Amino acid sequence: MNKYELLFIIKNDVSDENKQAIIDRISTIITSQEGTVDSVDKWGTRKYAYPIDFKTEGYYVLINFTAVPSVPAEIERLIRITDDTVRCMIVRK
């Protein structure tokens, strides 16, 4: 099991319930594959360094988790097919 750090951005115009649903879906993927979510840190709305899709702000979320090496690829796949997410970055600690 490896420790990972996931930082992703959700579109700012998404409702709070949908933001929480996206976070819960990612946490479920981690725990369903025998991993553990160590912490979820919601940074809130922040300005981008440069416009992305003509938007200047997004909702940032940082998740620290422990999982097997196949989990980050599954999380990245899920984030790419979710329309309400903008970017993601997964780093092994």
mmCIF file of C-alpha atoms in Angstrom:
data_model
loop_
_atom_site.group_PDB
_atom_site.id
_atom_site.type_symbol
_atom_site.label_atom_id
_atom_site.label_comp_id
_atom_site.label_asym_id
_atom_site.label_seq_id
_atom_site.Cartn_x
_atom_site.Cartn_y
_atom_site.Cartn_z
ATOM 1 C CA MET A 1 0.000 0.000 0.000
ATOM 2 C CA ASN A 2 1.265 3.441 -0.962
ATOM 3 C CA LYS A 3 0.350 6.897 0.322
ATOM 4 C CA TYR A 4 -1.048 9.312 -2.257
ATOM 5 C CA GLU A 5 -2.168 12.906 -2.449
ATOM 6 C CA LEU A 6 -4.975 13.871 -4.831
ATOM 7 C CA LEU A 7 -5.706 17.492 -5.689
ATOM 8 C CA PHE A 8 -8.608 18.157 -8.038
ATOM 9 C CA ILE A 9 -10.743 21.083 -9.134
ATOM 10 C CA ILE A 10 -14.524 21.075 -9.449
ATOM 11 C CA LYS A 11 -16.316 23.682 -11.555
ATOM 12 C CA ASN A 12 -17.385 26.580 -9.356
ATOM 13 C CA ASP A 13 -20.954 26.802 -10.695
ATOM 14 C CA VAL A 14 -21.833 23.267 -9.480
ATOM 15 C CA SER A 15 -24.206 23.033 -6.506
ATOM 16 C CA ASP A 16 -22.860 22.122 -3.059
ATOM 17 C CA GLU A 17 -24.723 18.790 -3.107
ATOM 18 C CA ASN A 18 -23.082 17.796 -6.403
ATOM 19 C CA LYS A 19 -19.644 18.849 -5.133
ATOM 20 C CA GLN A 20 -20.106 16.606 -2.102
ATOM 21 C CA ALA A 21 -21.373 13.777 -4.332
ATOM 22 C CA ILE A 22 -18.186 13.926 -6.427
ATOM 23 C CA ILE A 23 -16.021 13.838 -3.281
ATOM 24 C CA ASP A 24 -18.043 10.905 -1.906
ATOM 25 C CA ARG A 25 -17.741 9.006 -5.202
ATOM 26 C CA ILE A 26 -13.945 9.311 -5.143
ATOM 27 C CA SER A 27 -13.815 8.265 -1.481
ATOM 28 C CA THR A 28 -15.984 5.241 -2.294
ATOM 29 C CA ILE A 29 -13.588 4.125 -5.044
ATOM 30 C CA ILE A 30 -10.683 4.289 -2.601
ATOM 31 C CA THR A 31 -12.423 2.369 0.177
ATOM 32 C CA SER A 32 -13.985 -0.219 -2.153
ATOM 33 C CA GLN A 33 -10.521 -1.319 -3.268
ATOM 34 C CA GLU A 34 -9.282 -1.812 0.317
ATOM 35 C CA GLY A 35 -7.731 1.640 0.646
ATOM 36 C CA THR A 36 -8.223 4.240 3.351
ATOM 37 C CA VAL A 37 -9.016 7.937 3.107
ATOM 38 C CA ASP A 38 -6.697 9.682 5.562
ATOM 39 C CA SER A 39 -8.041 13.225 5.164
ATOM 40 C CA VAL A 40 -10.286 15.350 2.955
ATOM 41 C CA ASP A 41 -9.416 19.034 2.892
ATOM 42 C CA LYS A 42 -11.860 21.287 1.050
ATOM 43 C CA TRP A 43 -9.927 24.417 0.104
ATOM 44 C CA GLY A 44 -12.989 26.105 -1.342
ATOM 45 C CA THR A 45 -13.178 28.548 -4.225
ATOM 46 C CA ARG A 46 -9.838 29.826 -5.502
ATOM 47 C CA LYS A 47 -8.724 31.849 -8.516
ATOM 48 C CA TYR A 48 -6.914 30.077 -11.325
ATOM 49 C CA ALA A 49 -3.473 31.257 -12.378
ATOM 50 C CA TYR A 50 -4.859 31.508 -15.913
ATOM 51 C CA PRO A 51 -8.350 31.055 -17.421
ATOM 52 C CA ILE A 52 -9.470 27.475 -18.053
ATOM 53 C CA ASP A 53 -12.441 27.083 -20.420
ATOM 54 C CA PHE A 54 -13.107 30.823 -20.037
ATOM 55 C CA LYS A 55 -13.537 30.449 -16.246
ATOM 56 C CA THR A 56 -11.313 32.103 -13.651
ATOM 57 C CA GLU A 57 -12.321 30.273 -10.423
ATOM 58 C CA GLY A 58 -12.760 26.707 -9.255
ATOM 59 C CA TYR A 59 -13.471 24.664 -6.118
ATOM 60 C CA TYR A 60 -10.307 22.900 -4.913
ATOM 61 C CA VAL A 61 -10.277 19.630 -2.913
ATOM 62 C CA LEU A 62 -7.231 17.830 -1.469
ATOM 63 C CA ILE A 63 -7.540 14.155 -0.477
ATOM 64 C CA ASN A 64 -4.765 12.188 1.232
ATOM 65 C CA PHE A 65 -5.242 8.430 0.982
ATOM 66 C CA THR A 66 -3.521 5.063 1.211
ATOM 67 C CA ALA A 67 -4.207 2.484 -1.512
ATOM 68 C CA VAL A 68 -2.805 -0.148 -3.830
ATOM 69 C CA PRO A 69 -1.020 1.124 -6.979
ATOM 70 C CA SER A 70 -3.989 0.480 -9.297
ATOM 71 C CA VAL A 71 -6.344 2.915 -7.518
ATOM 72 C CA PRO A 72 -4.872 6.229 -8.798
ATOM 73 C CA ALA A 73 -5.457 5.192 -12.416
ATOM 74 C CA GLU A 74 -9.109 4.397 -11.636
ATOM 75 C CA ILE A 75 -9.573 7.739 -9.847
ATOM 76 C CA GLU A 76 -8.016 9.621 -12.743
ATOM 77 C CA ARG A 77 -10.297 7.805 -15.192
ATOM 78 C CA LEU A 78 -13.363 8.745 -13.132
ATOM 79 C CA ILE A 79 -12.346 12.392 -12.879
ATOM 80 C CA ARG A 80 -11.726 12.624 -16.641
ATOM 81 C CA ILE A 81 -15.211 11.334 -17.508
ATOM 82 C CA THR A 82 -16.968 13.529 -14.927
ATOM 83 C CA ASP A 83 -18.156 16.712 -16.620
ATOM 84 C CA ASP A 84 -18.074 18.806 -13.435
ATOM 85 C CA THR A 85 -14.333 18.367 -12.795
ATOM 86 C CA VAL A 86 -11.682 20.534 -14.412
ATOM 87 C CA ARG A 87 -8.234 19.152 -13.493
ATOM 88 C CA CYS A 88 -6.649 16.571 -11.213
ATOM 89 C CA MET A 89 -3.191 15.686 -9.985
ATOM 90 C CA ILE A 90 -2.231 12.531 -8.072
ATOM 91 C CA VAL A 91 1.172 12.360 -6.378
ATOM 92 C CA ARG A 92 2.706 9.425 -4.539
ATOM 93 C CA LYS A 93 4.216 10.575 -1.249
#
